[in-house]
């Protein structure tokens, strides 16, 4: 029996090393964030597969955190990486060699139309998105932003569309005096990067900074100089399209940052943020804690006269208004951002910050046959037939059109075409900065600093100094990461980014790790069985056979990730690249990480509050329930307190986010109804209140788990102990202090340990509620770990933070158990 058992255990481990057979038919993996097009895309895919039975298209619609999702997939590699996805969420992958150049296919015939593929789509944006002379991005539709306004309210107040920035500010003043919110806008962390606040910074930045284009553009002798694009260029700030095709040399840009020619503390950058603050006085109170959806709701309910919305909002408003009562609807229109007329630093009128809405890129997988199949599907997707399906089925499904389609011979219905007209003819931004390109670490640092400035916790000078420093650090990181030689005349080879797992390293090869551990388990089990005698031998053999599936799953899903993380904590492992051993470098960086120190301070506050919430409140609730007379009454309250346990934790977090909404939230609305309007606050947007708001979630904090633990402990105290104590005292408070609390100390110890672990590990609540903001008001170490690994792509440093948190949890647990053990003794 020993040999068959050994063979079975070894076979379970090594069988995982067998390569999977190739899937048939060829699978094209298509991932998109454009959930509005789901129904139409599914129908297009159905028709495509009917015409190509040897091909299969797997559609994945990722509604949230798409950038994190795709970067994590790329890091994992293999079949997890989609073939087609929204490329604008990973800018920079073109120069890194991750994407397939589309040019040979664009110049070839589209087999579904019989003409050159490029002739069937709008080539202007393809040209705009070219990098190093190559096209990597395929835009399907167009998106931009504008100011949407309540036309009925404008008529009521006698207002006209403003012609200049100054007129717009004066108009906002009149709206505010009439008792309305002039502009509803989102101001949370997401809005700063991918929403309204980010749009405004880009608009203002292009208006003030476009004169930097001649400094940064490629010149004769530069490796990427194109005579057709740059040769005839002359600076014409009023020509909205003059620099659209101009090639910017990346190394000249980095040199300008490092040498101070791009001075982020200079007068132009200063004026951008002064203008932003100038307009912000007309945003709704508490905008820093509002997301885009709640801002739009203010516009819908006619509390706000204007809102900054993108082109996809048009069909959304039409669909939403159709569901509303007639008296709740209003006539809406939109206008373009009026130009700044009285500022010598401004270079020209505002230009478009939009571009392709659903812009698709193809991942480089070095499989020519598969690549041709992927391109074939994209050619089918961009036919007039597919384009019309996108429009018709999306509208029929009650979803929003992102904007006009860029596929030839596809038109919008007349009423919608009129609403979309405002987005055309404004040109495209050229020189703009928040973070540096799409380098996510600089982006997140900019968001933190910008929120602190707009929230009044950082002066403009302090913000600009910090901004200049973060851009210098970002430039140095990019140079090191991509191996840039800083010579604009030579083309740097693309960095090696197609990571290949080291199959001989068990910390990278999960199958090998699993095989090794299962082999050790098999040897251990065989020895134990051999040492058993008599009836015990059968029991031992049966026990190890039954343990086999559990050990297998534990190793695969618990121990391998943990051991792999331990190993990678001592490596420099960037997204998509081979990890390189770097000793203690990650830990030296860790102990100099100021954001981590801020996070530990916030974590300590949350931990102390969590201990009270996890122990004192549930214990008190348990005592009160048991103090009630009547079994039915106790049963009712026990059920009432435990009922929230069935609500998913994520739902509870989202509910509290709505409760804290500064404009539409239950908390502020209730305070106003009670005549306590002076107590209303921007609970999540005010840095001084945000951490307290996180603590306040779940009020009255009767955690169902803690309540059950304490109820079980109190009910387990023998009745004769209570009877004996009554001889000494009948005072309930004294009994609780001298009897109940000591006798449930084991339960308290368990809850304290779990609270320590939860407080150190938890970041989901903060991520959903505030993303660590505003600024760093709610930042915690676990969120830092998440950002470093899955947002910035620094997996080695993220693993080092994870190891530190693990050691911290282990130390706290050991100390905790030792203290309670001594007290129990």
C-alpha positions in Angstrom: 0.0 0.0 0.0 2.9 2.4 0.6 4.1 2.4 -2.9 0.7 3.0 -4.5 0.1 5.9 -2.0 3.5 7.4 -2.8 2.8 7.1 -6.5 -0.6 8.7 -6.2 0.7 11.6 -4.2 3.7 12.2 -6.5 1.4 11.9 -9.6 -0.9 14.6 -8.3 2.0 17.0 -8.0 3.9 16.2 -11.2 0.8 15.9 -13.4 0.5 19.7 -13.1 3.7 20.1 -15.1 2.1 18.5 -18.1 1.5 21.2 -20.8 -2.1 21.9 -21.7 -3.1 21.0 -25.2 -3.7 23.8 -27.6 -7.3 25.1 -27.5 -9.4 24.6 -30.7 -10.8 26.6 -32.3 -8.4 29.6 -31.9 -9.6 31.8 -29.1 -9.5 35.6 -29.5 -9.7 37.3 -26.0 -11.3 40.7 -26.1 -11.5 42.7 -22.9 -13.1 46.1 -22.6 -14.4 48.6 -20.1 -17.2 49.7 -22.4 -20.1 47.9 -20.7 -22.5 50.1 -22.7 -21.6 48.2 -25.8 -22.0 44.7 -24.3 -25.2 43.7 -26.1 -24.0 45.1 -29.5 -20.6 43.4 -29.1 -22.1 40.1 -28.3 -24.3 40.2 -31.4 -21.3 41.2 -33.6 -19.3 38.4 -32.1 -22.1 35.9 -32.8 -22.2 37.0 -36.4 -18.4 36.8 -36.7 -18.2 33.3 -35.2 -21.0 32.2 -37.6 -18.9 33.3 -40.5 -15.6 32.0 -39.0 -16.4 28.7 -37.3 -12.7 28.0 -36.7 -12.5 31.1 -34.4 -14.0 31.9 -31.1 -14.1 35.3 -29.4 -14.3 35.6 -25.6 -15.6 38.9 -24.5 -14.8 40.2 -21.0 -16.5 43.4 -19.8 -14.6 44.9 -16.8 -16.7 47.6 -15.2 -14.3 48.9 -12.6 -10.5 49.3 -12.0 -9.8 48.3 -15.6 -6.2 49.7 -15.5 -5.4 47.6 -12.4 -7.0 44.5 -14.0 -5.1 44.7 -17.2 -1.7 45.4 -15.6 -2.2 42.5 -13.3 -3.0 40.2 -16.2 0.1 41.4 -18.1 2.2 40.6 -15.1 0.7 37.1 -14.8 1.3 36.5 -18.5 0.1 33.6 -20.6 -3.6 33.2 -21.6 -4.6 35.6 -18.9 -3.4 38.5 -21.1 -6.2 39.6 -23.6 -5.5 39.9 -27.2 -7.6 43.1 -27.6 -8.3 45.7 -25.0 -8.7 49.4 -24.3 -5.2 50.5 -24.9 -5.6 54.0 -23.4 -5.5 52.5 -19.9 -1.8 51.4 -20.4 -0.2 54.3 -22.2 3.4 53.6 -22.9 3.0 50.0 -23.8 3.6 51.0 -27.5 7.2 52.1 -26.9 7.8 49.1 -24.6 7.1 46.8 -27.5 4.0 45.2 -25.9 1.6 46.1 -28.8 1.4 45.0 -32.4 1.9 47.8 -35.0 -1.2 48.0 -37.1 0.3 49.7 -40.2 0.7 46.6 -42.4 -2.9 45.6 -41.8 -4.3 49.1 -42.1 -2.7 49.4 -45.6 -4.0 45.9 -46.6 -7.5 45.1 -47.9 -10.3 44.5 -45.4 -11.8 41.2 -46.6 -15.2 42.2 -45.3 -15.4 45.5 -47.3 -13.2 44.8 -50.2 -11.2 48.1 -49.8 -8.2 49.3 -47.8 -8.9 48.9 -44.1 -7.7 52.5 -43.4 -10.2 53.9 -45.9 -13.1 52.5 -43.9 -12.3 54.3 -40.6 -11.5 57.9 -39.6 -7.8 58.2 -40.1 -7.3 61.5 -38.3 -7.1 60.0 -34.8 -5.0 57.1 -36.0 -2.5 59.7 -37.2 -2.7 61.6 -34.0 -2.0 58.5 -31.9 1.0 57.4 -34.0 4.1 56.7 -31.9 7.6 56.6 -33.5 5.8 56.7 -36.9 3.8 53.6 -36.2 0.0 53.1 -35.5 -0.8 51.0 -32.4 -4.2 52.3 -31.5 -7.5 51.7 -33.3 -10.2 54.2 -32.1 -13.8 53.0 -32.6 -15.6 56.1 -31.4 -14.9 59.6 -30.2 -15.4 61.2 -26.8 -14.9 64.7 -25.4 -16.4 67.0 -22.7 -18.4 70.1 -22.6 -20.5 72.2 -20.2 -24.0 70.9 -20.0 -26.6 73.3 -18.7 -30.3 73.5 -17.7 -31.8 75.6 -20.6 -35.0 76.1 -18.7 -33.2 77.5 -15.7 -31.0 79.7 -17.9 -34.2 81.2 -19.4 -35.7 81.7 -16.0 -32.6 83.6 -14.8 -32.2 85.5 -18.1 -28.8 83.9 -18.8 -27.1 83.3 -22.1 -24.2 81.0 -23.0 -21.0 82.8 -22.0 -18.5 83.9 -24.7 -15.5 84.3 -22.4 -14.1 82.8 -19.2 -14.8 86.1 -17.4 -18.5 86.0 -18.6 -18.7 82.4 -17.4 -17.5 83.4 -13.9 -20.0 86.3 -13.8 -22.7 83.9 -14.9 -21.8 81.5 -12.1 -22.0 84.4 -9.6 -25.6 85.2 -10.8 -26.6 81.5 -10.5 -25.2 81.3 -7.0 -27.1 84.5 -5.9 -30.3 82.9 -7.2 -29.8 80.0 -4.8 -28.6 77.3 -7.2 -25.3 75.5 -7.4 -23.5 76.9 -10.4 -21.5 73.9 -11.4 -21.9 70.3 -10.1 -18.6 68.4 -10.4 -17.0 65.2 -9.0 -14.0 65.8 -6.8 -12.9 62.4 -5.5 -9.6 60.8 -6.4 -11.1 59.1 -9.5 -12.4 62.5 -10.7 -8.9 64.0 -10.5 -7.4 61.3 -12.7 -10.2 60.2 -15.1 -13.0 62.6 -14.4 -14.0 66.2 -14.3 -11.2 67.7 -12.3 -8.7 66.0 -14.5 -10.4 67.3 -17.6 -10.2 70.9 -16.3 -6.5 70.6 -15.5 -5.9 69.3 -19.0 -8.0 72.0 -20.6 -6.2 74.7 -18.7 -2.9 73.1 -19.1 -3.1 73.0 -22.9 -4.3 76.6 -23.0 -1.3 77.8 -21.1 1.4 75.3 -22.0 1.1 74.7 -25.7 4.0 77.0 -26.4 6.3 74.3 -25.1 5.7 72.2 -28.2 8.6 73.8 -30.2 10.9 73.0 -27.3 9.9 69.4 -27.1 9.3 68.5 -30.7 11.7 66.3 -32.7 14.2 68.2 -34.8 16.4 67.3 -37.8 18.9 64.7 -36.7 16.6 63.2 -34.0 15.9 59.5 -34.5 12.1 60.1 -34.7 12.1 63.2 -36.8 9.6 63.1 -39.6 9.8 65.8 -42.2 6.2 65.5 -43.2 5.1 66.1 -39.6 7.6 68.5 -38.1 9.3 70.0 -41.1 6.7 72.7 -42.0 5.6 73.3 -38.4 5.5 76.9 -37.1 4.0 77.9 -33.8 0.5 79.2 -34.3 -1.3 79.1 -30.9 -4.7 80.2 -32.4 -4.6 77.4 -35.0 -6.4 74.6 -33.1 -4.9 71.8 -35.3 -1.4 73.2 -36.2 0.5 70.9 -33.8 -1.8 67.9 -34.0 0.6 65.7 -35.9 3.8 67.1 -34.5 6.1 64.5 -33.1 7.3 65.1 -29.5 10.7 63.6 -28.7 10.5 61.8 -25.4 14.1 62.4 -24.5 13.9 66.1 -25.2 10.9 66.1 -22.9 12.8 64.3 -20.1 15.8 66.6 -20.5 13.5 69.7 -20.3 12.1 68.3 -17.0 15.4 67.5 -15.5 17.1 70.7 -16.6 14.3 73.0 -15.5 13.2 74.1 -18.9 9.8 72.7 -17.9 9.5 74.5 -14.6 6.5 73.2 -12.8 6.9 76.0 -10.3 6.9 78.6 -13.0 4.3 81.3 -13.8 2.4 79.3 -16.4 1.9 76.2 -14.2 1.0 78.5 -11.3 -1.7 80.2 -13.4 -3.2 76.9 -14.4 -3.9 76.1 -10.8 -5.0 79.6 -9.9 -7.6 79.4 -12.6 -8.7 76.0 -11.4 -9.2 77.4 -7.9 -10.9 80.5 -9.3 -13.6 78.3 -10.9 -13.8 75.9 -7.9 -15.5 78.6 -5.8 -18.6 77.9 -7.9 -18.6 74.1 -7.4 -21.1 72.6 -5.0 -20.2 72.6 -1.3 -18.3 69.5 -0.4 -17.4 68.7 -4.0 -14.1 67.1 -2.8 -16.1 64.2 -1.4 -18.4 63.8 -4.3 -18.1 61.3 -7.1 -19.2 62.0 -10.7 -22.5 60.2 -10.2 -23.6 62.3 -7.3 -22.6 65.4 -9.1 -24.7 64.4 -12.1 -27.6 63.8 -9.7 -27.5 67.4 -8.6 -27.8 68.4 -12.2 -30.7 66.0 -12.8 -32.6 67.2 -9.8 -32.2 70.9 -11.0 -30.2 71.9 -7.9 -27.2 72.7 -10.2 -27.4 74.8 -13.3 -24.4 73.3 -15.0 -22.3 70.2 -15.0 -19.1 69.0 -16.8 -20.1 65.9 -18.7 -18.7 63.9 -21.5 -20.3 63.1 -24.8 -21.6 59.7 -23.6 -23.8 61.6 -21.2 -26.1 62.8 -24.0 -27.9 59.5 -24.6 -27.7 58.7 -20.9 -29.7 61.9 -20.1 -32.2 61.1 -22.9 -32.7 57.6 -21.5 -32.9 58.8 -17.9 -35.3 61.6 -18.7 -37.6 59.2 -20.5 -38.1 57.4 -17.1 -38.9 60.6 -15.2 -42.2 62.4 -14.7 -42.9 65.2 -17.1 -42.6 67.8 -14.4 -39.2 66.5 -13.4 -37.6 66.9 -16.8 -36.0 69.9 -18.3 -34.6 71.1 -21.6 -30.8 70.7 -21.6 -28.1 72.0 -24.0 -24.3 72.2 -23.9 -21.6 74.8 -24.8 -17.9 74.7 -25.3 -15.5 76.1 -22.7 -15.3 79.9 -23.3 -11.8 81.2 -23.9 -9.7 83.2 -21.4 -9.5 86.7 -22.8 -7.6 88.9 -20.3 -4.4 86.9 -19.5 -1.1 87.5 -21.3 0.1 84.1 -20.2 -2.6 82.2 -22.0 -1.6 80.9 -25.4 -5.0 80.4 -27.0 -8.5 79.0 -26.7 -9.4 75.8 -25.1 -8.9 72.7 -27.2 -10.4 69.2 -27.0 -9.1 66.9 -24.3 -10.9 63.9 -25.7 -10.1 61.5 -28.5 -11.0 57.9 -29.1 -13.5 56.6 -26.6 -13.1 52.9 -27.1 -9.6 52.7 -28.4 -8.3 49.2 -29.0 -4.8 47.9 -28.9 -3.5 44.4 -29.8 -1.1 42.7 -27.4 2.1 41.3 -28.9 2.2 37.5 -28.4 4.7 36.5 -31.1 2.3 34.2 -32.8 1.8 35.3 -36.4 -1.1 33.0 -37.2 -3.0 34.0 -34.1 -2.2 37.7 -34.7 -3.8 37.5 -38.2 -6.9 36.1 -36.7 -7.1 38.9 -34.1 -6.7 41.5 -36.9 -9.4 39.7 -38.9 -11.8 40.2 -36.1 -10.9 43.8 -35.7 -11.5 44.3 -39.5 -15.0 42.8 -39.1 -15.7 45.0 -36.0 -15.0 48.1 -38.0 -17.3 47.4 -41.0 -20.3 49.6 -41.6 -22.5 46.6 -40.7 -20.9 46.2 -37.3 -20.9 50.0 -36.7 -24.6 50.3 -37.3 -25.2 47.4 -34.9 -23.1 49.2 -32.3 -25.4 52.3 -32.6 -28.8 50.6 -33.0 -28.4 47.8 -30.4 -26.8 50.1 -27.9 -29.6 52.6 -28.1 -32.2 49.8 -28.1 -30.6 48.4 -24.9 -31.1 51.8 -23.2 -27.3 52.3 -23.0 -25.2 55.4 -23.8 -23.3 56.0 -26.9 -19.8 57.1 -26.0 -19.8 59.5 -29.0 -19.9 59.6 -32.7 -18.5 56.4 -34.3 -15.3 56.7 -36.3 -16.4 54.0 -38.8 -17.3 55.2 -42.3 -20.9 55.2 -43.4 -22.3 55.1 -39.8 -24.4 58.0 -38.8 -26.2 59.0 -35.6 -29.9 59.7 -35.5 -30.7 63.4 -36.3 -31.7 64.6 -32.8 -28.5 63.0 -31.3 -26.3 64.3 -34.1 -27.4 67.9 -33.1 -26.5 67.3 -29.4 -23.1 65.9 -30.4 -22.2 68.8 -32.6 -20.6 70.8 -29.8 -17.8 68.3 -29.5 -16.4 68.9 -33.0 -14.0 71.4 -34.3 -11.9 72.3 -31.2 -8.7 70.6 -32.1 -6.7 68.4 -29.7 -4.5 69.1 -26.6 -0.8 68.6 -27.2 1.4 69.5 -24.2 -0.1 68.7 -20.8 1.0 67.3 -17.5 -0.5 65.9 -14.4 1.7 63.0 -13.7 4.4 62.2 -16.3 2.8 60.4 -19.2 1.0 57.4 -17.8 3.6 56.6 -15.2 1.1 55.6 -12.5 3.2 56.5 -9.4 3.6 60.1 -10.6 -0.1 60.2 -11.4 -1.1 59.0 -7.9 1.3 61.5 -6.3 -0.1 64.3 -8.3 -3.7 63.3 -7.3 -2.7 63.4 -3.6 -1.0 66.7 -3.9 -3.7 68.3 -6.0 -6.4 67.2 -3.5 -4.4 68.7 -0.6 -4.0 72.0 -2.5 -7.7 72.2 -3.5 -8.7 71.1 0.0 -6.8 74.0 1.5 -4.2 71.8 3.3 -1.4 72.8 1.0 -0.4 76.3 -0.2 0.0 76.9 -4.0 3.7 77.4 -3.5 3.9 74.1 -1.5 1.9 72.3 -4.1 4.1 73.5 -7.0 7.3 72.6 -5.1 6.0 69.1 -4.5 4.8 68.9 -8.1 8.2 69.8 -9.4 9.9 67.3 -7.2 7.5 64.4 -8.1 8.0 65.1 -11.9 11.8 65.0 -11.5 11.5 61.7 -9.6 9.2 60.3 -12.3 11.6 61.3 -15.1 14.4 59.5 -13.3 12.3 56.4 -12.8 11.3 56.3 -16.5 14.9 56.7 -17.6 16.0 53.8 -15.4 13.0 51.6 -16.1 13.2 51.9 -19.9 17.0 52.1 -20.2 16.8 55.5 -21.9 20.2 56.8 -23.0 19.0 60.5 -23.2 20.5 60.9 -26.7 17.6 62.2 -28.9 19.5 61.2 -32.0 19.6 57.5 -31.2 16.6 55.2 -30.9 16.7 53.2 -27.6 15.9 49.5 -28.0 12.5 48.7 -26.4 13.0 47.1 -23.0 12.5 43.4 -22.7 9.1 43.2 -21.3 7.8 39.8 -22.3 8.5 38.0 -19.1 9.2 34.3 -19.2 8.8 32.3 -16.0 11.9 30.5 -14.8 10.5 27.0 -14.8 13.4 25.7 -12.7 12.6 28.2 -9.9 9.8 26.8 -7.6 9.1 30.3 -6.4 8.0 31.2 -9.9 6.8 27.9 -11.2 3.7 26.9 -9.1 3.6 23.4 -10.6 7.1 22.7 -9.5 6.5 24.1 -6.0 3.4 22.0 -5.7 5.2 18.9 -6.9 8.0 19.4 -4.4 5.7 20.0 -1.4 3.4 17.1 -2.4 6.5 14.9 -2.7 7.6 15.8 0.8 4.1 15.2 2.1 4.1 11.8 0.3 7.4 10.8 1.9 6.3 12.0 5.3 3.0 10.2 5.0 4.7 7.0 3.9 7.1 7.1 6.9 4.2 7.7 9.3 2.3 4.8 7.8 5.3 2.5 8.0 5.8 3.4 11.7 2.2 2.6 12.5 1.3 -0.9 13.7 -1.8 -2.9 14.1 -5.2 -1.2 13.5 -3.5 2.2 13.7 -1.9 1.5 10.3 -5.2 1.5 8.6 -6.4 4.6 10.4 -3.2 6.5 9.6 -3.3 5.5 5.9 -7.0 6.5 5.6 -6.2 9.8 7.4 -3.4 10.8 5.0 -5.5 9.8 2.0 -8.3 12.1 3.2 -5.8 14.9 4.0 -4.4 14.8 0.4 -7.0 17.1 -1.2 -6.8 19.6 1.6 -3.0 19.7 1.5 -3.1 20.0 -2.3 -5.5 23.0 -2.2 -3.6 24.7 0.7 -0.3 24.5 -1.1 -1.8 25.6 -4.4 -3.8 28.6 -3.2 -2.3 29.6 0.2 1.3 28.5 0.6 2.6 29.0 -2.9 1.4 32.6 -3.2 2.8 33.3 0.3 6.2 31.7 -0.4 6.4 33.4 -3.8 5.7 36.7 -2.2 8.4 36.1 0.4 10.9 35.3 -2.4 9.9 38.3 -4.6 10.3 40.7 -1.6 14.0 40.5 -2.2 13.8 41.1 -5.9 13.3 44.1 -8.3 10.3 42.8 -10.1 8.5 45.3 -12.4 5.3 44.5 -14.3 6.0 42.1 -17.2 9.7 41.7 -16.5 11.9 39.1 -15.0 12.5 39.5 -11.2 16.1 40.4 -10.4 17.5 39.7 -6.9 18.3 43.0 -5.2 18.9 41.9 -1.6 17.6 44.4 0.9 17.1 47.3 -1.5 13.3 47.1 -1.2 13.5 47.3 2.6 15.9 50.3 2.5 13.4 52.0 0.3 10.6 50.9 2.6 12.1 52.6 5.6 12.5 55.8 3.7 8.9 55.8 2.4 7.1 58.8 3.9 3.7 57.7 2.5 4.2 54.5 4.4 4.8 56.3 7.7 1.7 58.4 7.2 -0.2 55.2 6.5 1.0 53.6 9.7 -0.2 56.6 11.6 -3.7 56.3 10.1 -3.6 52.6 10.6 -2.9 53.0 14.3 -5.9 55.3 14.7 -8.1 52.9 12.9 -6.7 50.0 15.0 -7.5 51.6 18.3 -11.0 52.5 17.2 -11.4 49.0 15.8 -10.5 47.4 19.1 -13.2 49.4 20.8 -15.7 48.6 18.1 -14.8 44.9 18.1 -14.8 44.3 21.8 -16.5 46.9 24.0 -19.6 47.5 21.9 -20.5 43.8 21.1 -19.8 42.8 24.7 -22.1 45.5 26.0 -24.8 44.5 23.5 -24.5 40.9 24.6 -24.9 41.8 28.2 -28.0 44.0 27.4 -29.6 41.2 25.5 -29.1 38.7 28.3 -30.3 41.3 30.8 -33.7 41.4 29.0 -36.6 39.5 30.6 -38.4 37.0 28.4 -36.9 34.5 25.9 -38.9 36.0 23.0 -37.6 39.5 23.7 -34.0 38.2 23.8 -34.6 36.2 20.7 -36.0 39.2 18.8 -33.1 41.5 19.7 -30.5 38.8 19.0 -32.0 38.3 15.6 -32.2 42.0 14.9 -28.6 42.5 15.7 -27.4 39.5 13.7 -29.5 40.2 10.6 -27.0 42.7 9.1 -24.6 39.8 8.9 -26.3 38.6 5.8 -25.6 41.8 3.9 -22.4 41.5 1.9 -19.6 43.7 3.3 -19.1 45.4 0.0 -22.8 46.5 -0.1 -22.4 47.9 3.4 -19.4 50.0 2.4 -21.3 51.4 -0.7 -24.3 52.2 1.5 -22.1 54.2 3.9 -20.5 56.0 1.0 -24.0 57.1 0.0 -24.8 58.1 3.6 -21.8 60.4 3.6 -22.5 62.0 0.3 -22.3 65.7 1.0 -25.2 66.7 -1.2 -27.6 63.8 -1.4 -26.5 61.7 1.6 -28.8 60.6 4.4 -26.6 62.1 7.1 -26.5 65.7 5.8 -30.1 65.5 4.8 -31.2 64.3 8.2 -29.2 67.1 9.9 -30.8 69.7 7.7 -34.3 68.3 8.4 -33.6 68.6 12.1 -32.6 72.2 11.8 -29.0 71.4 12.3 -27.7 72.5 9.0 -24.7 74.1 10.6 -23.5 70.6 11.5 -23.5 69.3 7.9 -20.1 68.6 6.5 -18.1 67.2 3.7 -17.5 63.9 5.5 -15.3 62.2 3.0 -13.9 65.3 1.3 -12.6 67.2 4.3 -9.2 65.8 5.2 -9.8 66.6 8.9 -13.1 64.5 8.9 -12.4 61.7 6.4 -10.6 59.3 8.8 -13.3 59.9 11.5 -15.9 59.1 8.9 -14.2 55.8 8.1 -14.2 55.0 11.8 -17.9 55.9 12.0 -19.0 53.4 9.4 -21.2 50.7 10.8 -22.6 52.7 13.7 -23.7 51.6 16.3 -20.9 49.0 15.7 -22.6 46.0 17.1 -20.6 43.6 15.0 -22.6 40.4 14.4 -19.5 38.2 14.7 -18.3 39.7 18.0 -21.8 39.6 19.4 -22.1 35.9 18.6 -18.7 35.2 20.2 -19.7 37.1 23.4 -23.1 35.6 23.6 -21.7 32.1 23.3 -19.1 32.9 26.0 -21.6 34.4 28.5 -24.1 31.7 28.0 -21.4 29.1 28.6 -20.7 30.4 32.1 -22.2 27.9 34.6 -25.2 29.0 36.5 -23.7 27.9 39.8 -20.9 30.4 39.4 -23.5 33.2 39.2 -25.3 31.7 42.2 -22.1 31.7 44.2 -21.3 35.3 43.3 -24.7 36.5 44.5 -23.7 35.6 48.0 -21.0 38.3 47.7 -22.8 40.9 45.7 -26.1 41.4 43.8 -24.7 44.5 42.0 -24.9 43.9 38.2 -22.1 46.2 37.3 -19.8 44.6 39.8 -20.7 41.2 38.6 -19.9 42.1 35.0 -16.6 43.6 36.0 -15.4 40.9 38.4 -17.0 37.8 36.8 -18.2 38.2 33.2 -15.2 40.1 31.8 -12.6 37.7 33.2 -14.5 34.6 32.1 -14.8 35.8 28.5 -11.2 36.8 28.3 -10.6 34.0 25.8 -13.2 35.5 23.5 -11.8 38.9 23.9 -8.3 37.7 23.1 -9.6 36.1 19.9 -11.4 39.3 18.8 -8.3 41.4 19.6 -6.1 39.2 17.5 -8.6 39.2 14.6 -9.0 43.0 14.8 -5.2 43.4 14.7 -5.0 41.2 11.7 -7.9 42.9 10.0 -6.7 46.4 10.7 -3.2 45.7 9.2 -4.5 43.9 6.2 -7.7 45.9 5.3 -7.5 48.4 2.5 -10.7 47.6 0.6 -12.8 49.9 2.7 -10.5 52.8 2.2 -10.1 52.0 -1.5 -13.8 52.2 -2.1 -14.6 55.1 0.2 -11.7 57.5 -0.5 -8.8 55.8 -2.3 -6.7 57.0 0.6 -7.7 60.6 0.1 -8.4 63.4 0.2 -4.6 63.8 -0.1 -3.3 61.1 2.3 -5.9 61.7 5.0 -7.0 58.0 5.0 -4.0 56.3 3.4 -3.0 53.0 5.0 0.0 50.7 4.5 -2.1 47.9 2.9 -3.3 50.4 0.3 0.3 51.4 -0.3 1.1 47.7 -1.0 -1.9 47.4 -3.3 -0.9 50.6 -5.3 2.8 49.6 -5.6 2.0 46.1 -6.8 -1.1 46.4 -8.9 -1.3 50.1 -9.9 2.4 51.0 -10.3 3.6 47.6 -11.3 6.3 47.5 -8.7 5.6 43.9 -7.6 8.9 43.4 -5.8 8.4 46.5 -3.6 4.8 45.6 -3.0 5.9 42.1 -1.9 8.3 43.8 0.6 5.6 45.9 2.1 3.4 42.7 2.3 6.3 40.9 4.1 6.6 43.8 6.6 2.9 43.7 7.3 3.0 39.9 7.8 5.9 40.2 10.3 3.9 42.9 12.1 0.8 40.8 12.3 2.9 37.8 13.5 4.7 39.8 16.2 1.4 41.4 17.4 -0.3 38.0 17.6 2.6 36.4 19.5 2.9 39.3 22.0 -0.9 39.4 22.4 -1.1 35.7 23.2 1.8 35.9 25.6 0.3 38.8 27.5 -3.1 37.0 27.8 -1.5 33.8 28.8 0.4 35.4 31.6 -2.8 37.2 32.8 -4.7 33.9 32.6 -2.0 32.2 34.7 
